[in-house]
PDB file of C-alpha atoms in Angstrom:
ATOM      1  CA  MET A 890     -38.066 -25.891  58.312  1.00 53.00           C
ATOM      2  CA  CYS A 891     -39.955 -28.331  60.516  1.00 69.00           C
ATOM      3  CA  ASN A 892     -43.517 -27.246  61.323  1.00 92.00           C
ATOM      4  CA  ARG A 893     -43.856 -30.024  63.888  1.00 96.00           C
ATOM      5  CA  GLN A 894     -42.961 -29.723  67.554  1.00 98.00           C
ATOM      6  CA  LEU A 895     -43.562 -31.366  70.906  1.00 98.00           C
ATOM      7  CA  ARG A 896     -44.809 -29.659  74.045  1.00 98.00           C
ATOM      8  CA  ILE A 897     -44.466 -31.395  77.399  1.00 98.00           C
ATOM      9  CA  ASP A 898     -46.542 -29.992  80.252  1.00 98.00           C
ATOM     10  CA  LEU A 899     -45.054 -30.994  83.617  1.00 98.00           C
ATOM     11  CA  VAL A 900     -48.121 -29.964  85.633  1.00 98.00           C
ATOM     12  CA  ARG A 901     -50.577 -31.879  83.458  1.00 98.00           C
ATOM     13  CA  GLN A 902     -48.102 -34.745  82.809  1.00 98.00           C
ATOM     14  CA  GLN A 903     -48.974 -34.581  79.143  1.00 98.00           C
ATOM     15  CA  LEU A 904     -47.090 -34.572  75.836  1.00 98.00           C
ATOM     16  CA  SER A 905     -48.711 -32.776  72.894  1.00 98.00           C
ATOM     17  CA  CYS A 906     -47.771 -33.116  69.243  1.00 98.00           C
ATOM     18  CA  LEU A 907     -48.183 -29.852  67.380  1.00 98.00           C
ATOM     19  CA  GLU A 908     -48.254 -29.325  63.636  1.00 97.00           C
ATOM     20  CA  SER A 909     -48.404 -25.749  62.381  1.00 94.00           C
ATOM     21  CA  ALA A 910     -49.178 -24.776  66.023  1.00 93.00           C
ATOM     22  CA  GLN A 911     -52.263 -27.039  66.131  1.00 97.00           C
ATOM     23  CA  GLU A 912     -52.451 -30.044  68.478  1.00 97.00           C
ATOM     24  CA  VAL A 913     -52.729 -33.238  66.449  1.00 98.00           C
ATOM     25  CA  ALA A 914     -52.108 -35.801  69.217  1.00 98.00           C
ATOM     26  CA  CYS A 915     -51.775 -35.907  72.978  1.00 98.00           C
ATOM     27  CA  TYR A 916     -50.329 -38.570  75.293  1.00 98.00           C
ATOM     28  CA  PRO A 917     -50.124 -39.014  79.065  1.00 98.00           C
ATOM     29  CA  VAL A 918     -46.552 -39.155  80.386  1.00 98.00           C
ATOM     30  CA  SER A 919     -44.638 -39.531  83.619  1.00 98.00           C
ATOM     31  CA  THR A 920     -41.847 -37.023  84.320  1.00 98.00           C
ATOM     32  CA  GLY A 921     -39.361 -36.487  87.158  1.00 97.00           C
ATOM     33  CA  LEU A 922     -40.489 -37.469  90.635  1.00 97.00           C
ATOM     34  CA  ASN A 923     -38.295 -34.643  91.950  1.00 98.00           C
ATOM     35  CA  GLY A 924     -40.155 -32.092  89.820  1.00 97.00           C
ATOM     36  CA  PRO A 925     -38.716 -29.632  87.328  1.00 98.00           C
ATOM     37  CA  GLY A 926     -35.035 -28.729  87.348  1.00 98.00           C
ATOM     38  CA  GLU A 927     -31.965 -28.611  85.196  1.00 98.00           C
ATOM     39  CA  SER A 928     -29.055 -29.674  87.443  1.00 97.00           C
ATOM     40  CA  THR A 929     -27.041 -32.841  86.885  1.00 97.00           C
ATOM     41  CA  ASP A 930     -27.925 -35.685  89.275  1.00 96.00           C
ATOM     42  CA  SER A 931     -31.094 -33.896  90.441  1.00 97.00           C
ATOM     43  CA  GLY A 932     -33.586 -36.491  89.189  1.00 96.00           C
ATOM     44  CA  CYS A 933     -35.581 -33.544  87.830  1.00 98.00           C
ATOM     45  CA  THR A 934     -37.006 -33.032  84.348  1.00 98.00           C
ATOM     46  CA  PRO A 935     -35.325 -30.104  82.577  1.00 98.00           C
ATOM     47  CA  ARG A 936     -37.470 -27.218  81.371  1.00 98.00           C
ATOM     48  CA  GLY A 937     -37.141 -24.986  78.360  1.00 98.00           C
ATOM     49  CA  LYS A 938     -36.460 -25.496  74.682  1.00 98.00           C
ATOM     50  CA  HIS A 939     -34.785 -28.627  73.417  1.00 98.00           C
ATOM     51  CA  ARG A 940     -34.265 -30.439  70.137  1.00 98.00           C
ATOM     52  CA  VAL A 941     -34.602 -34.114  69.286  1.00 98.00           C
ATOM     53  CA  ARG A 942     -30.941 -35.085  69.026  1.00 98.00           C
ATOM     54  CA  ILE A 943     -31.333 -38.698  67.909  1.00 98.00           C
ATOM     55  CA  LYS A 944     -33.939 -41.434  67.663  1.00 98.00           C
ATOM     56  CA  ILE A 945     -32.851 -44.883  68.827  1.00 98.00           C
ATOM     57  CA  GLY A 946     -34.572 -48.247  68.417  1.00 98.00           C
ATOM     58  CA  ALA A 947     -36.353 -48.058  65.067  1.00 98.00           C
ATOM     59  CA  GLY A 948     -37.655 -51.511  64.200  1.00 97.00           C
ATOM     60  CA  CYS A 949     -36.952 -53.039  67.626  1.00 98.00           C
ATOM     61  CA  PRO A 950     -39.730 -55.246  69.002  1.00 98.00           C
ATOM     62  CA  LEU A 951     -42.173 -53.921  71.571  1.00 97.00           C
ATOM     63  CA  ASN A 952     -40.692 -54.063  75.103  1.00 98.00           C
ATOM     64  CA  THR A 953     -37.067 -54.241  73.923  1.00 98.00           C
ATOM     65  CA  VAL A 954     -34.842 -53.458  76.940  1.00 98.00           C
ATOM     66  CA  PHE A 955     -32.139 -50.794  76.479  1.00 98.00           C
ATOM     67  CA  VAL A 956     -29.079 -50.148  78.637  1.00 97.00           C
ATOM     68  CA  GLY A 957     -26.694 -47.386  77.647  1.00 96.00           C
ATOM     69  CA  ARG A 958     -28.896 -46.722  74.601  1.00 98.00           C
ATOM     70  CA  ARG A 959     -28.256 -50.221  73.245  1.00 98.00           C
ATOM     71  CA  PRO A 960     -30.706 -53.133  73.083  1.00 98.00           C
ATOM     72  CA  THR A 961     -29.680 -55.836  75.569  1.00 97.00           C
ATOM     73  CA  GLY A 962     -31.404 -58.695  73.754  1.00 97.00           C
ATOM     74  CA  GLU A 963     -33.972 -58.877  76.568  1.00 96.00           C
ATOM     75  CA  ARG A 964     -37.689 -58.268  76.257  1.00 97.00           C
ATOM     76  CA  TYR A 965     -39.470 -56.836  79.279  1.00 98.00           C
ATOM     77  CA  SER A 966     -41.794 -59.298  81.026  1.00 96.00           C
ATOM     78  CA  GLU A 967     -43.297 -59.740  84.476  1.00 94.00           C
ATOM     79  CA  LEU A 968     -40.788 -62.526  85.152  1.00 95.00           C
ATOM     80  CA  LEU A 969     -37.836 -60.284  84.246  1.00 95.00           C
ATOM     81  CA  ALA A 970     -39.309 -57.481  86.374  1.00 95.00           C
ATOM     82  CA  LYS A 971     -39.599 -59.810  89.408  1.00 95.00           C
ATOM     83  CA  LYS A 972     -35.917 -60.725  89.057  1.00 95.00           C
ATOM     84  CA  GLN A 973     -34.916 -57.038  88.970  1.00 92.00           C
ATOM     85  CA  PRO A 974     -37.534 -55.113  90.963  1.00 89.00           C
ATOM     86  CA  ASP A 975     -35.494 -51.898  91.360  1.00 88.00           C
ATOM     87  CA  ARG A 976     -34.407 -51.551  87.729  1.00 90.00           C
ATOM     88  CA  ASP A 977     -35.295 -48.302  85.933  1.00 91.00           C
ATOM     89  CA  TRP A 978     -36.604 -49.763  82.683  1.00 97.00           C
ATOM     90  CA  VAL A 979     -35.879 -48.044  79.363  1.00 98.00           C
ATOM     91  CA  LEU A 980     -38.011 -49.847  76.809  1.00 98.00           C
ATOM     92  CA  THR A 981     -39.023 -50.000  73.140  1.00 98.00           C
ATOM     93  CA  ARG A 982     -37.626 -46.676  71.772  1.00 98.00           C
ATOM     94  CA  ILE A 983     -35.489 -43.723  72.893  1.00 98.00           C
ATOM     95  CA  ILE A 984     -35.871 -40.112  71.784  1.00 98.00           C
ATOM     96  CA  TRP A 985     -32.772 -38.344  73.160  1.00 98.00           C
ATOM     97  CA  LEU A 986     -33.136 -34.633  73.889  1.00 98.00           C
ATOM     98  CA  SER A 987     -30.567 -31.831  73.724  1.00 98.00           C
ATOM     99  CA  GLY A 988     -31.117 -28.460  75.396  1.00 98.00           C
ATOM    100  CA  ILE A 989     -30.691 -25.354  73.229  1.00 98.00           C
ATOM    101  CA  GLU A 990     -30.664 -22.612  75.896  1.00 98.00           C
ATOM    102  CA  SER A 991     -27.059 -21.974  76.880  1.00 98.00           C
ATOM    103  CA  GLY A 992     -26.591 -21.816  80.651  1.00 97.00           C
ATOM    104  CA  PHE A 993     -30.155 -22.986  81.315  1.00 98.00           C
ATOM    105  CA  ASN A 994     -30.378 -26.482  79.784  1.00 98.00           C
ATOM    106  CA  ARG A 995     -27.195 -26.551  77.686  1.00 98.00           C
ATOM    107  CA  GLY A 996     -23.618 -26.678  78.940  1.00 98.00           C
ATOM    108  CA  GLY A 997     -21.990 -27.189  82.306  1.00 97.00           C
ATOM    109  CA  ARG A 998     -24.035 -28.850  85.060  1.00 96.00           C
ATOM    110  CA  VAL A 999     -27.345 -28.176  83.329  1.00 98.00           C
ATOM    111  CA  ASP A1000     -26.764 -29.954  80.005  1.00 98.00           C
ATOM    112  CA  THR A1001     -29.811 -32.023  79.038  1.00 98.00           C
ATOM    113  CA  LEU A1002     -27.874 -34.139  76.533  1.00 98.00           C
ATOM    114  CA  ARG A1003     -25.136 -35.011  79.044  1.00 97.00           C
ATOM    115  CA  ARG A1004     -27.821 -35.797  81.636  1.00 98.00           C
ATOM    116  CA  TYR A1005     -29.170 -38.456  79.226  1.00 98.00           C
ATOM    117  CA  ILE A1006     -32.702 -37.075  79.247  1.00 98.00           C
ATOM    118  CA  TYR A1007     -34.909 -39.170  76.969  1.00 98.00           C
ATOM    119  CA  ILE A1008     -38.479 -39.747  76.012  1.00 98.00           C
ATOM    120  CA  HIS A1009     -38.615 -43.532  76.441  1.00 98.00           C
ATOM    121  CA  GLY A1010     -40.881 -46.482  77.026  1.00 98.00           C
ATOM    122  CA  THR A1011     -41.663 -47.891  80.446  1.00 98.00           C
ATOM    123  CA  PRO A1012     -43.571 -50.978  81.599  1.00 97.00           C
ATOM    124  CA  ASP A1013     -47.222 -50.614  80.639  1.00 94.00           C
ATOM    125  CA  LEU A1014     -48.307 -51.240  84.238  1.00 93.00           C
ATOM    126  CA  GLU A1015     -46.547 -48.022  85.309  1.00 95.00           C
ATOM    127  CA  PRO A1016     -49.051 -45.204  85.821  1.00 96.00           C
ATOM    128  CA  MET A1017     -49.057 -42.225  83.490  1.00 98.00           C
ATOM    129  CA  GLY A1018     -50.138 -38.756  84.556  1.00 97.00           C
ATOM    130  CA  VAL A1019     -48.043 -39.092  87.731  1.00 97.00           C
ATOM    131  CA  ALA A1020     -44.476 -37.843  88.174  1.00 97.00           C
ATOM    132  CA  ARG A1021     -42.359 -40.953  88.922  1.00 96.00           C
ATOM    133  CA  SER A1022     -39.290 -40.932  86.663  1.00 97.00           C
ATOM    134  CA  HIS A1023     -35.638 -40.134  87.406  1.00 96.00           C
ATOM    135  CA  GLY A1024     -35.889 -37.071  85.127  1.00 97.00           C
ATOM    136  CA  CYS A1025     -36.780 -38.590  81.759  1.00 98.00           C
ATOM    137  CA  ILE A1026     -40.196 -38.461  80.103  1.00 98.00           C
ATOM    138  CA  ARG A1027     -41.739 -41.933  80.289  1.00 98.00           C
ATOM    139  CA  MET A1028     -44.505 -43.193  78.008  1.00 98.00           C
ATOM    140  CA  HIS A1029     -46.414 -46.389  77.512  1.00 98.00           C
ATOM    141  CA  ASN A1030     -44.803 -48.409  74.748  1.00 98.00           C
ATOM    142  CA  ARG A1031     -47.475 -48.357  72.033  1.00 98.00           C
ATOM    143  CA  ASP A1032     -47.901 -44.583  72.487  1.00 98.00           C
ATOM    144  CA  LEU A1033     -44.138 -44.197  72.186  1.00 98.00           C
ATOM    145  CA  ILE A1034     -44.008 -46.142  68.923  1.00 98.00           C
ATOM    146  CA  GLU A1035     -46.665 -43.818  67.455  1.00 98.00           C
ATOM    147  CA  LEU A1036     -44.744 -40.775  68.673  1.00 98.00           C
ATOM    148  CA  PHE A1037     -41.382 -42.129  67.462  1.00 98.00           C
ATOM    149  CA  ASP A1038     -42.730 -42.537  63.930  1.00 97.00           C
ATOM    150  CA  TRP A1039     -44.094 -38.951  63.965  1.00 98.00           C
ATOM    151  CA  VAL A1040     -41.057 -37.223  65.495  1.00 98.00           C
ATOM    152  CA  GLU A1041     -38.267 -35.824  63.331  1.00 97.00           C
ATOM    153  CA  THR A1042     -34.629 -35.403  64.324  1.00 97.00           C
ATOM    154  CA  GLY A1043     -33.995 -31.724  65.065  1.00 97.00           C
ATOM    155  CA  MET A1044     -37.612 -31.105  66.044  1.00 97.00           C
ATOM    156  CA  LEU A1045     -38.258 -28.493  68.741  1.00 98.00           C
ATOM    157  CA  VAL A1046     -39.362 -29.869  72.122  1.00 98.00           C
ATOM    158  CA  GLU A1047     -40.613 -27.407  74.735  1.00 98.00           C
ATOM    159  CA  ILE A1048     -40.848 -28.603  78.326  1.00 98.00           C
ATOM    160  CA  ARG A1049     -42.804 -26.301  80.620  1.00 98.00           C
ATOM    161  CA  GLU A1050     -44.684 -26.124  83.877  1.00 95.00           C
TER     162      GLU A1050
END
């Protein structure tokens, strides 16, 4: 049984890595601009207990651009950003979450997995500690690589206010 877990605090905009219930690392994050919530198309970050469903992007270079969970062959740069100023960048790695609380964050219109809620990289100029995402948990890329290497598939992830 995994003694590691993640805790995401929506108020503090912080992700904590816990091992045997002790915090071993902490990172600033950016969660849903629309606040907490579980409904499809809400732009909110879902609360409750989740599991890491799959890890995507192992070995990809820093700033790899993903669309539909696949690397596009692009690398994020200021020039690319200027060409696509409204793009919601998913960079470097993806940790895809699946809710485990039936009727709350699993199934129907509240299903975290079907909402494509990830922990993912974002341009390093994006502020952390401020809610600005479309519902995902954004991290700076080097922090995400550290987290990705520490996280295990199936690990418990608790998202709370």
